[in-house]
PDB file of C-alpha atoms in Angstrom:
ATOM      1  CA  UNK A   1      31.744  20.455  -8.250  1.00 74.00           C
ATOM      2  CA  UNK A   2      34.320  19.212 -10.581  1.00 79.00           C
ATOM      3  CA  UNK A   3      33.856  15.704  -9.305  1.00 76.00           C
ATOM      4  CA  UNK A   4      30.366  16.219  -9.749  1.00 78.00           C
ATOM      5  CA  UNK A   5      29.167  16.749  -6.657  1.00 79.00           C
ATOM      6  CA  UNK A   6      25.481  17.928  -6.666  1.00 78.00           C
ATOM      7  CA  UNK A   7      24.520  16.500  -9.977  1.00 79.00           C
ATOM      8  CA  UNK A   8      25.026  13.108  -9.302  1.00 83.00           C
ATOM      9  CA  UNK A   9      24.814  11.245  -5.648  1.00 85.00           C
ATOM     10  CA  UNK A  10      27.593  11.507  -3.506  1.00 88.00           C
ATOM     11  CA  UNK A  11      27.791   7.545  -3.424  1.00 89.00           C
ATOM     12  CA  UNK A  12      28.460   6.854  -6.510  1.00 87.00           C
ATOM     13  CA  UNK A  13      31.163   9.869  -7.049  1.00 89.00           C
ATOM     14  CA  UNK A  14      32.829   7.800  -4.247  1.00 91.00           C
ATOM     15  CA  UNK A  15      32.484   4.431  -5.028  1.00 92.00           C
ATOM     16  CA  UNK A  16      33.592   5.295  -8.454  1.00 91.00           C
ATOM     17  CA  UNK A  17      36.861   7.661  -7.411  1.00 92.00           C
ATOM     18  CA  UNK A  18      38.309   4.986  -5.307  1.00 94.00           C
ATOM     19  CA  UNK A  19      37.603   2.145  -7.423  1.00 95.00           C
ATOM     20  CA  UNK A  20      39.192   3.244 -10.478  1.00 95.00           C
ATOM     21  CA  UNK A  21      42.132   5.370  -8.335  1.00 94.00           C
ATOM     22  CA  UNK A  22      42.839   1.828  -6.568  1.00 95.00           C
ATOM     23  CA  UNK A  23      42.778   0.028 -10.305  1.00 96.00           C
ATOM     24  CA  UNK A  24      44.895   2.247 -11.486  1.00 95.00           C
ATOM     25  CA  UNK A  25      46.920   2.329  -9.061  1.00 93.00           C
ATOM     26  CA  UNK A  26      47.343  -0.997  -8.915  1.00 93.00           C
ATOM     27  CA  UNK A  27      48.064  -1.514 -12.735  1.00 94.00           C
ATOM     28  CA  UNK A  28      50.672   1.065 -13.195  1.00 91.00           C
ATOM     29  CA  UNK A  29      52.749  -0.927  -9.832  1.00 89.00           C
ATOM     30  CA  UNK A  30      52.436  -3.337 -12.456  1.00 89.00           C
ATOM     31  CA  UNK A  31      53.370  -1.416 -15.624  1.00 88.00           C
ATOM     32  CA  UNK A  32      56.481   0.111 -13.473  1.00 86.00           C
ATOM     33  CA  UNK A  33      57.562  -3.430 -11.507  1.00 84.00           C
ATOM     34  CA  UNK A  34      57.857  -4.643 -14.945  1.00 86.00           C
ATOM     35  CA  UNK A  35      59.924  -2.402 -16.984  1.00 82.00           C
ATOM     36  CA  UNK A  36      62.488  -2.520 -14.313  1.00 78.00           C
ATOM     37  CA  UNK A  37      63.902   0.726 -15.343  1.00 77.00           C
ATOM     38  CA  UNK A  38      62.588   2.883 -12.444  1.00 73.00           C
ATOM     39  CA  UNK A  39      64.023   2.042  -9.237  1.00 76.00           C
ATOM     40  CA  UNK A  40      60.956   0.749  -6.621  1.00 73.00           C
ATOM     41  CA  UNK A  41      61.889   2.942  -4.251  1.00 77.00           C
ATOM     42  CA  UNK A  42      60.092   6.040  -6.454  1.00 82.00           C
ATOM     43  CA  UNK A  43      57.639   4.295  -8.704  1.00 84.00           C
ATOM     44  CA  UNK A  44      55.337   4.676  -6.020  1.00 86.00           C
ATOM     45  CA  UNK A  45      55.194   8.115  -6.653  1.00 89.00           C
ATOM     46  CA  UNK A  46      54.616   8.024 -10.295  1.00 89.00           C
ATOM     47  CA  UNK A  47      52.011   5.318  -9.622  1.00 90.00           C
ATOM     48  CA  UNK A  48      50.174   7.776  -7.628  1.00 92.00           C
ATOM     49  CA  UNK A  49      50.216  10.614  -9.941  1.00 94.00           C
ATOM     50  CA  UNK A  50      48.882   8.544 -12.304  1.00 94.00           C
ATOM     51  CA  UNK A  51      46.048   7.008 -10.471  1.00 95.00           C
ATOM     52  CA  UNK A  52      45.159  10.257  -9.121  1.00 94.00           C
ATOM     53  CA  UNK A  53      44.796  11.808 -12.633  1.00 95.00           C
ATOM     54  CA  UNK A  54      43.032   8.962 -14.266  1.00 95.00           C
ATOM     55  CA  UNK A  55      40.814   8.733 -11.195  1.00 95.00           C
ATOM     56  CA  UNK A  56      39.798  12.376 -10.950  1.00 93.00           C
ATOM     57  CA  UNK A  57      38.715  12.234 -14.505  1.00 94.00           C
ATOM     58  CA  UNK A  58      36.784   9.247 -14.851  1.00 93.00           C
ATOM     59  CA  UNK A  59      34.901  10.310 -11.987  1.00 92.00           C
ATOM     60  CA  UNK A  60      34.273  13.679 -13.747  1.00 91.00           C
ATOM     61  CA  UNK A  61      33.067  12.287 -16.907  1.00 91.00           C
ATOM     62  CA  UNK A  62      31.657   9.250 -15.476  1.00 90.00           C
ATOM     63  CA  UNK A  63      29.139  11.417 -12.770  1.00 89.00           C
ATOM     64  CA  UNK A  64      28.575  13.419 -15.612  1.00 87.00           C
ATOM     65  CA  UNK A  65      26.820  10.646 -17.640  1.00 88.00           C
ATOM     66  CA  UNK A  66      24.885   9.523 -14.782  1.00 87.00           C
ATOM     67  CA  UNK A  67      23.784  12.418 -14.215  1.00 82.00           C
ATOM     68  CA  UNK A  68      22.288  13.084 -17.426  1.00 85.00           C
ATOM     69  CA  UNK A  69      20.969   9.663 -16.757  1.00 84.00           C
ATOM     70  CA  UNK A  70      19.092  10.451 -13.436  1.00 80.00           C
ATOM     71  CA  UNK A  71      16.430  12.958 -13.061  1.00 71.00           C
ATOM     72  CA  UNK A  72      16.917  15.711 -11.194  1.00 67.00           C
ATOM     73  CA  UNK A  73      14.283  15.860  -9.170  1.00 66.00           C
ATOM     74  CA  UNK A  74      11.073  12.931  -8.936  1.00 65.00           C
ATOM     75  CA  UNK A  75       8.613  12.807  -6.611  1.00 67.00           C
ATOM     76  CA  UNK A  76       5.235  10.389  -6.171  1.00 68.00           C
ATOM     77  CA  UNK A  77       2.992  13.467  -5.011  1.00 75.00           C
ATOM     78  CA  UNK A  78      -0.076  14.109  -6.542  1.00 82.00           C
ATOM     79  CA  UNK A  79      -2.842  16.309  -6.669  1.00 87.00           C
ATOM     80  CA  UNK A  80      -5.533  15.872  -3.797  1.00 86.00           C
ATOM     81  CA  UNK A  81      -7.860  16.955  -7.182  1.00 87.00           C
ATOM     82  CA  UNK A  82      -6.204  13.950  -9.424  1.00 90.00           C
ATOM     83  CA  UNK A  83      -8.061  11.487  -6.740  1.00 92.00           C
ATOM     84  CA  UNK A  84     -11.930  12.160  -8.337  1.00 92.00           C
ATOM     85  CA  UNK A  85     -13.089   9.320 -10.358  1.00 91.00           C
ATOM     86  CA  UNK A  86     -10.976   6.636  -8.253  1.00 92.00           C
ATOM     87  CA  UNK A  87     -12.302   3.905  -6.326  1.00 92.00           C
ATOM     88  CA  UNK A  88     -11.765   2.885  -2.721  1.00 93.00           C
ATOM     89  CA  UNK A  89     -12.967   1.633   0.098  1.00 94.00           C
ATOM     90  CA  UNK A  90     -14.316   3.000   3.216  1.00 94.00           C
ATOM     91  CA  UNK A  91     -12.406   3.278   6.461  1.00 93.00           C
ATOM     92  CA  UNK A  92     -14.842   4.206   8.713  1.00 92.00           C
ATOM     93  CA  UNK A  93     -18.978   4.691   8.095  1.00 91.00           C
ATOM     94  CA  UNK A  94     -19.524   7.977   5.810  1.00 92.00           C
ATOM     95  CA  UNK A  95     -22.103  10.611   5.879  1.00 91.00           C
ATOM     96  CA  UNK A  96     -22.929  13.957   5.499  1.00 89.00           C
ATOM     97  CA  UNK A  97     -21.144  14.843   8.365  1.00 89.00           C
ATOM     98  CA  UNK A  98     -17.664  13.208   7.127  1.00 90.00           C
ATOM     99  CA  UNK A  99     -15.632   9.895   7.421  1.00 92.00           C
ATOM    100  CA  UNK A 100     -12.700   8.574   5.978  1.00 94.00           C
ATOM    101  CA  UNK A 101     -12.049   6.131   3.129  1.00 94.00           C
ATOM    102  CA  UNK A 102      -8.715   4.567   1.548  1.00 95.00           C
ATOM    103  CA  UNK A 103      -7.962   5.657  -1.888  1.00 94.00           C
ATOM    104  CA  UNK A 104      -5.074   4.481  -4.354  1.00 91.00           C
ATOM    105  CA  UNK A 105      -3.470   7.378  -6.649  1.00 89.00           C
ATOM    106  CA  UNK A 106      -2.118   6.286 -10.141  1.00 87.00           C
ATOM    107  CA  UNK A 107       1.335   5.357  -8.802  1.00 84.00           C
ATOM    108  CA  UNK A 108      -0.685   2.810  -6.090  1.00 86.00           C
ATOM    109  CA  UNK A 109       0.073   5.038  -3.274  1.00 88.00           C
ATOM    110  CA  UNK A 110      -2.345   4.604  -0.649  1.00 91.00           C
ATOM    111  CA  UNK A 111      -4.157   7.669   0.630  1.00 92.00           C
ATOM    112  CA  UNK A 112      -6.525   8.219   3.663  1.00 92.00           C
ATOM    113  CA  UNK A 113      -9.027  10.718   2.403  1.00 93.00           C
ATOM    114  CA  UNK A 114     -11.826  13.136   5.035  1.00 94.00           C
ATOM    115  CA  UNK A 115     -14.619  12.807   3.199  1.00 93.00           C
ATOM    116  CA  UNK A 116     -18.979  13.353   3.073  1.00 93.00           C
ATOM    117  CA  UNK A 117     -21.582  12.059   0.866  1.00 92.00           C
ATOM    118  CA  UNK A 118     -23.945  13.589  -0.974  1.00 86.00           C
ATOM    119  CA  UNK A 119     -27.107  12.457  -0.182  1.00 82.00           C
ATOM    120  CA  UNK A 120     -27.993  10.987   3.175  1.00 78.00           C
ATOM    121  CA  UNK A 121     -27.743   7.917   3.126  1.00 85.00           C
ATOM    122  CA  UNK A 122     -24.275   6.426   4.737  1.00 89.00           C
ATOM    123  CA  UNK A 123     -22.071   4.202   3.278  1.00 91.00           C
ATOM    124  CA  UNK A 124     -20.726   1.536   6.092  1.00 90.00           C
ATOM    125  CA  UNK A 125     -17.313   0.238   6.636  1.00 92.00           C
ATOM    126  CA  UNK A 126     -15.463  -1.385   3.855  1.00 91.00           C
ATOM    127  CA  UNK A 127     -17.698  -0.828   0.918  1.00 91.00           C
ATOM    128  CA  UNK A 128     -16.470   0.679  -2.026  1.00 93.00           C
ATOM    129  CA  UNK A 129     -16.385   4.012  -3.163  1.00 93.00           C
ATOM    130  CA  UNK A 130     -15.650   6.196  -6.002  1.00 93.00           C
ATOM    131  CA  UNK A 131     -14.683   9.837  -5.272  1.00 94.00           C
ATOM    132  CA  UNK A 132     -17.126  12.308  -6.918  1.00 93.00           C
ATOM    133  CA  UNK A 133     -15.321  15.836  -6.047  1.00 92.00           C
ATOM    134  CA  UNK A 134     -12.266  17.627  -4.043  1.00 93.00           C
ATOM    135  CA  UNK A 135     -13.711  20.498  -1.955  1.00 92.00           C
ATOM    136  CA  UNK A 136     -10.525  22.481  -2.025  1.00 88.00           C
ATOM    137  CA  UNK A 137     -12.060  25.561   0.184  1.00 90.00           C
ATOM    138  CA  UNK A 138     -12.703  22.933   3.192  1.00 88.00           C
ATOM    139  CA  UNK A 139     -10.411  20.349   2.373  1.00 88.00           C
ATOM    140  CA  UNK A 140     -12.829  17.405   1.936  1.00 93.00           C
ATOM    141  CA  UNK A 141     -13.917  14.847  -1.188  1.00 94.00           C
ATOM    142  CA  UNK A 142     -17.646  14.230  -1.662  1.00 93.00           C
ATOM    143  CA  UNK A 143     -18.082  10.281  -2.065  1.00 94.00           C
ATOM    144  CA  UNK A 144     -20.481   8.175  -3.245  1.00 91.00           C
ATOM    145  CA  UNK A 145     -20.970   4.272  -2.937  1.00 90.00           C
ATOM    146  CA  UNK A 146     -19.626   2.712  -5.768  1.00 87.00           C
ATOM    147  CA  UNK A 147     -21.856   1.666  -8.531  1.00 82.00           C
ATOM    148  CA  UNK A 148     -22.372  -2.206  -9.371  1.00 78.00           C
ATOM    149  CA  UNK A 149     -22.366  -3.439 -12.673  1.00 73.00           C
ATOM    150  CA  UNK A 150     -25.459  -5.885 -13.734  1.00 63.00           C
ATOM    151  CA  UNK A 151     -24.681  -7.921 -16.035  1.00 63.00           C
ATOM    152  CA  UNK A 152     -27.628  -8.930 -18.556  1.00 69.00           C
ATOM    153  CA  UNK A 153     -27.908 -12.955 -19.195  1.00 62.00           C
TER     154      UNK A 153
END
């Protein structure tokens, strides 16, 4: 959990540990090579102590930023009862009895809805509808054919 583990996706605390632990690494080869005043046989060592540090911590901090960033948890689902007043079109013919019709939520999710009609006349396949009501108790949305709009010349 120090990492960050759990707040933030396990991908990222990777790619971010070994990226800036190689980095660093590599730099303070560099930084040591350079001075010439530690023998190459043991630089190594301090080379890795560093990059372990630095790398350990900027993962910390980093995965902590991201994930205030990031929600915690999201989700698309919606409310069967959120799906009255949109318009589809029918899958199969509708009735009294039932049928199913296609339905997009507000995030244009497509959803295949049991559903009736009010009255009895049926509404055949691929015409458009516009959902009236969510029967919760039997699990069902009362449809009706969707209304056309004259337009007056």
């Amino acid at each position: 959990s120090f990492l960050g583990v759990g707040r933030c996706p396990i991908s990222i605390i990777f790619i971010v540990l070994f990226m800036t632990w190689g980095f660093t690494g590599i730099t303070a080869n560099a930084f040591f090579l350079s001075m010439k005043i530690v023998p190459y046989q043991i630089y190594f060592w301090f080379s890795l102590a560093i990059a372990t540090i630095v790398s350990v911590l900027v993962t910390r901090y980093l995965s902590m930023l991201v994930a205030k960033m990031i929600p915690r948890t999201e989700s698309s689902a919606v409310e069967l009862s959120s799906l009255v007043g949109k318009y589809g079109e029918a899958k199969v013919s509708i009735d009294r009895d039932g049928g199913s019709a296609r339905v997009k939520d507000q995030h244009g999710t497509q959803h295949i809805i049991y559903c009736i009609t009010k009255n009895d006349k049926p509404i055949g396949v691929n015409n458009p509808i516009i959902v009236l009501q969510y029967l919760s108790e039997k699990e069902i949305f009362v449809v009706a054919k969707k209304p056309e709009i004259l337009t007056v010349s």
